[in-house]
Amino acid sequence: MEYRGIRLADSVKLYKENGEYNKKIKRGLDELIDVLEKNGHCLLSEFHKSVERVLIDFKCGHEPQLVLPSNYKRQKFGCLKCAYKAKEKKNEFVLLVKSNGHELLSEYTGIHERVLIDFKCGHEPQERVANSYKWASYCGKCAYEKQMKNVFEEGKQNFLLAIRTNGHKAL
C-alpha cells in the first residue's frame, strides 16, 4: 500500500475495519511526510512503524542513512554526517574569533547566520554574517575610520602637491 508517496508495509493498519482512517497512525505518517517534504529528503524504504528504522536519502551527497522515524521528526538537522561537519565548523569559527582577540556574544548557528561580535576596540559590538567574518575579521567602524583617515591624508597630499606644482603658497 502507498500513502502520500511512501510505501507502507502490510502490517501498517492505516484504516480501521469500518474503512475510516486510524487517526493516530495517519497523524504520525502525515507528520513524517510533512518533515520529509519540508526538508527535501526522500524515504527510500518501506515504512513499518515509528520505532523501526527507515532508509532516508538526505540529498546532501552522503549515503542514505537508517533513521528511526520518531527521531527524524524531532531532529533539527538531517544527515548525521553533515551535522558532525557543522559541529566542526562551529568549533573552528569559535576558535577563529578567539584567536583574533574578539568575543562571540551570540550563538553560532551556521555560516550564513548573523552573530554578534565584540571586536574589543572600543566600538559597540556588531552583527556580522559568520561566513563574512572569516574574510573580513575586523570592526567595520574601525575600518571606516581608517579609510576616511586615508582619504583625508591622500586629499591633503594632493592639495600640497598642487600648491607646489603651481608655484602657489599655502596661507
PDB file of C-alpha atoms in Angstrom:
ATOM      1  CA  MET A   1       0.000   0.000   0.000  1.00  0.00           C
ATOM      2  CA  GLU A   2       1.134   3.575  -0.582  1.00  0.00           C
ATOM      3  CA  TYR A   3       0.200   6.744   1.305  1.00  0.00           C
ATOM      4  CA  ARG A   4       1.216  10.226   0.103  1.00  0.00           C
ATOM      5  CA  GLY A   5       4.101   8.795  -1.886  1.00  0.00           C
ATOM      6  CA  ILE A   6       5.614   6.434   0.697  1.00  0.00           C
ATOM      7  CA  ARG A   7       5.311   2.674   0.698  1.00  0.00           C
ATOM      8  CA  LEU A   8       3.632   1.151   3.745  1.00  0.00           C
ATOM      9  CA  ALA A   9       4.213  -2.365   4.990  1.00  0.00           C
ATOM     10  CA  ASP A  10       1.186  -4.646   5.133  1.00  0.00           C
ATOM     11  CA  SER A  11       1.477  -4.527   8.938  1.00  0.00           C
ATOM     12  CA  VAL A  12       0.597  -0.797   8.981  1.00  0.00           C
ATOM     13  CA  LYS A  13      -3.087  -0.503   9.826  1.00  0.00           C
ATOM     14  CA  LEU A  14      -3.858   2.870   8.245  1.00  0.00           C
ATOM     15  CA  TYR A  15      -7.551   2.017   8.002  1.00  0.00           C
ATOM     16  CA  LYS A  16      -9.912   0.657  10.617  1.00  0.00           C
ATOM     17  CA  GLU A  17     -12.246  -2.246   9.843  1.00  0.00           C
ATOM     18  CA  ASN A  18     -15.049   0.225   9.081  1.00  0.00           C
ATOM     19  CA  GLY A  19     -12.887   1.862   6.362  1.00  0.00           C
ATOM     20  CA  GLU A  20     -12.086   5.068   8.278  1.00  0.00           C
ATOM     21  CA  TYR A  21      -8.546   6.256   8.811  1.00  0.00           C
ATOM     22  CA  ASN A  22      -6.821   5.229  12.003  1.00  0.00           C
ATOM     23  CA  LYS A  23      -6.287   8.840  13.133  1.00  0.00           C
ATOM     24  CA  LYS A  24      -3.212   8.176  15.290  1.00  0.00           C
ATOM     25  CA  ILE A  25      -1.360   6.340  12.518  1.00  0.00           C
ATOM     26  CA  LYS A  26      -2.439   8.837   9.868  1.00  0.00           C
ATOM     27  CA  ARG A  27      -1.304  11.791  12.016  1.00  0.00           C
ATOM     28  CA  GLY A  28       2.116  10.170  12.591  1.00  0.00           C
ATOM     29  CA  LEU A  29       2.554   9.433   8.877  1.00  0.00           C
ATOM     30  CA  ASP A  30       1.426  12.943   7.920  1.00  0.00           C
ATOM     31  CA  GLU A  31       3.973  14.465  10.336  1.00  0.00           C
ATOM     32  CA  LEU A  32       6.766  12.289   8.918  1.00  0.00           C
ATOM     33  CA  ILE A  33       5.830  13.061   5.303  1.00  0.00           C
ATOM     34  CA  ASP A  34       5.491  16.799   6.030  1.00  0.00           C
ATOM     35  CA  VAL A  35       9.011  16.892   7.526  1.00  0.00           C
ATOM     36  CA  LEU A  36      10.404  14.878   4.594  1.00  0.00           C
ATOM     37  CA  GLU A  37       8.807  17.271   2.101  1.00  0.00           C
ATOM     38  CA  LYS A  38       9.873  20.380   4.036  1.00  0.00           C
ATOM     39  CA  ASN A  39      13.496  19.189   4.158  1.00  0.00           C
ATOM     40  CA  GLY A  40      13.534  17.851   0.597  1.00  0.00           C
ATOM     41  CA  HIS A  41      14.506  14.370   1.809  1.00  0.00           C
ATOM     42  CA  CYS A  42      13.333  11.079   0.359  1.00  0.00           C
ATOM     43  CA  LEU A  43      12.158   7.931   2.155  1.00  0.00           C
ATOM     44  CA  LEU A  44      13.684   5.003   0.268  1.00  0.00           C
ATOM     45  CA  SER A  45      12.462   2.053   2.315  1.00  0.00           C
ATOM     46  CA  GLU A  46       9.073   0.750   3.288  1.00  0.00           C
ATOM     47  CA  PHE A  47       7.532   2.199   6.462  1.00  0.00           C
ATOM     48  CA  HIS A  48       6.700  -0.398   9.131  1.00  0.00           C
ATOM     49  CA  LYS A  49       6.286   1.548  12.376  1.00  0.00           C
ATOM     50  CA  SER A  50       7.738   4.640  14.049  1.00  0.00           C
ATOM     51  CA  VAL A  51      10.168   2.603  16.157  1.00  0.00           C
ATOM     52  CA  GLU A  52      11.603   0.673  13.213  1.00  0.00           C
ATOM     53  CA  ARG A  53      14.377   2.298  11.194  1.00  0.00           C
ATOM     54  CA  VAL A  54      13.759   3.565   7.660  1.00  0.00           C
ATOM     55  CA  LEU A  55      16.261   4.457   4.966  1.00  0.00           C
ATOM     56  CA  ILE A  56      16.310   8.184   4.202  1.00  0.00           C
ATOM     57  CA  ASP A  57      18.198   9.936   1.419  1.00  0.00           C
ATOM     58  CA  PHE A  58      19.091  13.373   2.780  1.00  0.00           C
ATOM     59  CA  LYS A  59      20.163  14.518  -0.712  1.00  0.00           C
ATOM     60  CA  CYS A  60      23.359  16.023   0.651  1.00  0.00           C
ATOM     61  CA  GLY A  61      25.894  13.834  -1.128  1.00  0.00           C
ATOM     62  CA  HIS A  62      26.314  11.335   1.723  1.00  0.00           C
ATOM     63  CA  GLU A  63      24.980   7.786   1.583  1.00  0.00           C
ATOM     64  CA  PRO A  64      21.328   7.322   2.684  1.00  0.00           C
ATOM     65  CA  GLN A  65      21.055   6.516   6.392  1.00  0.00           C
ATOM     66  CA  LEU A  66      18.855   4.352   8.574  1.00  0.00           C
ATOM     67  CA  VAL A  67      16.906   6.526  10.995  1.00  0.00           C
ATOM     68  CA  LEU A  68      14.042   5.990  13.416  1.00  0.00           C
ATOM     69  CA  PRO A  69      11.038   7.914  12.032  1.00  0.00           C
ATOM     70  CA  SER A  70      10.214   9.222  15.514  1.00  0.00           C
ATOM     71  CA  ASN A  71      13.757  10.633  15.851  1.00  0.00           C
ATOM     72  CA  TYR A  72      13.762  12.034  12.330  1.00  0.00           C
ATOM     73  CA  LYS A  73      10.614  14.084  13.015  1.00  0.00           C
ATOM     74  CA  ARG A  74      12.235  15.677  16.102  1.00  0.00           C
ATOM     75  CA  GLN A  75      15.654  16.439  14.559  1.00  0.00           C
ATOM     76  CA  LYS A  76      16.623  19.975  13.656  1.00  0.00           C
ATOM     77  CA  PHE A  77      19.183  18.591  11.238  1.00  0.00           C
ATOM     78  CA  GLY A  78      19.073  15.764   8.760  1.00  0.00           C
ATOM     79  CA  CYS A  79      22.158  13.850   7.806  1.00  0.00           C
ATOM     80  CA  LEU A  80      24.262  12.924  10.836  1.00  0.00           C
ATOM     81  CA  LYS A  81      27.474  13.256   8.825  1.00  0.00           C
ATOM     82  CA  CYS A  82      26.504  16.800   7.827  1.00  0.00           C
ATOM     83  CA  ALA A  83      25.591  17.581  11.449  1.00  0.00           C
ATOM     84  CA  TYR A  84      29.045  16.406  12.541  1.00  0.00           C
ATOM     85  CA  LYS A  85      30.664  18.677   9.924  1.00  0.00           C
ATOM     86  CA  ALA A  86      28.519  21.591  11.120  1.00  0.00           C
ATOM     87  CA  LYS A  87      29.718  20.998  14.684  1.00  0.00           C
ATOM     88  CA  GLU A  88      33.332  21.011  13.472  1.00  0.00           C
ATOM     89  CA  LYS A  89      32.707  24.294  11.591  1.00  0.00           C
ATOM     90  CA  LYS A  90      31.204  25.824  14.731  1.00  0.00           C
ATOM     91  CA  ASN A  91      34.298  24.899  16.738  1.00  0.00           C
ATOM     92  CA  GLU A  92      36.545  26.328  14.000  1.00  0.00           C
ATOM     93  CA  PHE A  93      34.580  29.587  13.970  1.00  0.00           C
ATOM     94  CA  VAL A  94      34.668  29.980  17.763  1.00  0.00           C
ATOM     95  CA  LEU A  95      38.434  29.384  17.742  1.00  0.00           C
ATOM     96  CA  LEU A  96      38.912  31.903  14.907  1.00  0.00           C
ATOM     97  CA  VAL A  97      37.047  34.606  16.844  1.00  0.00           C
ATOM     98  CA  LYS A  98      39.100  33.910  19.987  1.00  0.00           C
ATOM     99  CA  SER A  99      42.394  33.825  18.080  1.00  0.00           C
ATOM    100  CA  ASN A 100      41.616  37.294  16.680  1.00  0.00           C
ATOM    101  CA  GLY A 101      41.165  38.610  20.231  1.00  0.00           C
ATOM    102  CA  HIS A 102      37.432  39.111  19.729  1.00  0.00           C
ATOM    103  CA  GLU A 103      34.485  37.805  21.734  1.00  0.00           C
ATOM    104  CA  LEU A 104      31.492  35.938  20.330  1.00  0.00           C
ATOM    105  CA  LEU A 105      28.401  37.289  22.135  1.00  0.00           C
ATOM    106  CA  SER A 106      25.688  35.227  20.422  1.00  0.00           C
ATOM    107  CA  GLU A 107      25.319  31.583  19.484  1.00  0.00           C
ATOM    108  CA  TYR A 108      26.798  30.395  16.200  1.00  0.00           C
ATOM    109  CA  THR A 109      24.025  28.616  14.270  1.00  0.00           C
ATOM    110  CA  GLY A 110      25.573  28.367  10.810  1.00  0.00           C
ATOM    111  CA  ILE A 111      27.887  30.082   8.355  1.00  0.00           C
ATOM    112  CA  HIS A 112      25.048  32.031   6.739  1.00  0.00           C
ATOM    113  CA  GLU A 113      23.572  33.313  10.007  1.00  0.00           C
ATOM    114  CA  ARG A 114      24.377  36.530  11.866  1.00  0.00           C
ATOM    115  CA  VAL A 115      26.440  36.516  15.049  1.00  0.00           C
ATOM    116  CA  LEU A 116      27.172  39.318  17.498  1.00  0.00           C
ATOM    117  CA  ILE A 117      30.879  40.011  17.952  1.00  0.00           C
ATOM    118  CA  ASP A 118      32.708  42.309  20.343  1.00  0.00           C
ATOM    119  CA  PHE A 119      35.837  43.377  18.468  1.00  0.00           C
ATOM    120  CA  LYS A 120      37.396  44.751  21.694  1.00  0.00           C
ATOM    121  CA  CYS A 121      38.224  48.069  20.015  1.00  0.00           C
ATOM    122  CA  GLY A 122      36.023  50.461  21.938  1.00  0.00           C
ATOM    123  CA  HIS A 123      33.117  50.405  19.490  1.00  0.00           C
ATOM    124  CA  GLU A 124      29.781  48.753  20.201  1.00  0.00           C
ATOM    125  CA  PRO A 125      29.601  45.016  19.363  1.00  0.00           C
ATOM    126  CA  GLN A 126      28.460  44.415  15.780  1.00  0.00           C
ATOM    127  CA  GLU A 127      26.425  41.790  13.986  1.00  0.00           C
ATOM    128  CA  ARG A 128      28.202  40.023  11.168  1.00  0.00           C
ATOM    129  CA  VAL A 129      27.296  37.074   8.954  1.00  0.00           C
ATOM    130  CA  ALA A 130      29.592  34.328  10.226  1.00  0.00           C
ATOM    131  CA  ASN A 131      30.940  33.466   6.787  1.00  0.00           C
ATOM    132  CA  SER A 132      31.871  37.101   6.059  1.00  0.00           C
ATOM    133  CA  TYR A 133      33.801  37.314   9.347  1.00  0.00           C
ATOM    134  CA  LYS A 134      36.201  34.687   8.011  1.00  0.00           C
ATOM    135  CA  TRP A 135      37.198  37.058   5.195  1.00  0.00           C
ATOM    136  CA  ALA A 136      36.872  40.375   6.998  1.00  0.00           C
ATOM    137  CA  SER A 137      37.561  39.810  10.682  1.00  0.00           C
ATOM    138  CA  TYR A 138      37.737  43.445  11.735  1.00  0.00           C
ATOM    139  CA  CYS A 139      35.443  46.059  13.181  1.00  0.00           C
ATOM    140  CA  GLY A 140      33.509  47.779  10.406  1.00  0.00           C
ATOM    141  CA  LYS A 141      33.569  51.125  12.247  1.00  0.00           C
ATOM    142  CA  CYS A 142      37.344  50.973  12.715  1.00  0.00           C
ATOM    143  CA  ALA A 143      37.769  50.094   9.044  1.00  0.00           C
ATOM    144  CA  TYR A 144      35.587  53.046   8.033  1.00  0.00           C
ATOM    145  CA  GLU A 145      37.538  55.429  10.270  1.00  0.00           C
ATOM    146  CA  LYS A 146      40.832  54.155   8.853  1.00  0.00           C
ATOM    147  CA  GLN A 147      39.525  54.536   5.302  1.00  0.00           C
ATOM    148  CA  MET A 148      38.351  58.100   5.990  1.00  0.00           C
ATOM    149  CA  LYS A 149      41.724  58.952   7.551  1.00  0.00           C
ATOM    150  CA  ASN A 150      43.465  57.601   4.436  1.00  0.00           C
ATOM    151  CA  VAL A 151      41.139  59.597   2.166  1.00  0.00           C
ATOM    152  CA  PHE A 152      41.847  62.752   4.193  1.00  0.00           C
ATOM    153  CA  GLU A 153      45.613  62.179   4.107  1.00  0.00           C
ATOM    154  CA  GLU A 154      45.533  61.476   0.358  1.00  0.00           C
ATOM    155  CA  GLY A 155      43.493  64.640  -0.231  1.00  0.00           C
ATOM    156  CA  LYS A 156      45.887  66.671   1.897  1.00  0.00           C
ATOM    157  CA  GLN A 157      48.905  65.329  -0.014  1.00  0.00           C
ATOM    158  CA  ASN A 158      47.233  66.078  -3.373  1.00  0.00           C
ATOM    159  CA  PHE A 159      46.419  69.605  -2.212  1.00  0.00           C
ATOM    160  CA  LEU A 160      50.006  70.281  -1.101  1.00  0.00           C
ATOM    161  CA  LEU A 161      51.340  68.809  -4.351  1.00  0.00           C
ATOM    162  CA  ALA A 162      49.023  71.054  -6.397  1.00  0.00           C
ATOM    163  CA  ILE A 163      50.225  74.123  -4.453  1.00  0.00           C
ATOM    164  CA  ARG A 164      53.898  73.277  -5.103  1.00  0.00           C
ATOM    165  CA  THR A 165      53.290  72.324  -8.737  1.00  0.00           C
ATOM    166  CA  ASN A 166      51.510  75.616  -9.469  1.00  0.00           C
ATOM    167  CA  GLY A 167      54.049  77.667  -7.510  1.00  0.00           C
ATOM    168  CA  HIS A 168      51.459  78.835  -5.003  1.00  0.00           C
ATOM    169  CA  LYS A 169      51.922  79.367  -1.302  1.00  0.00           C
ATOM    170  CA  ALA A 170      49.666  77.926   1.431  1.00  0.00           C
ATOM    171  CA  LEU A 171      48.434  80.507   3.910  1.00  0.00           C
TER     172      LEU A 171
END
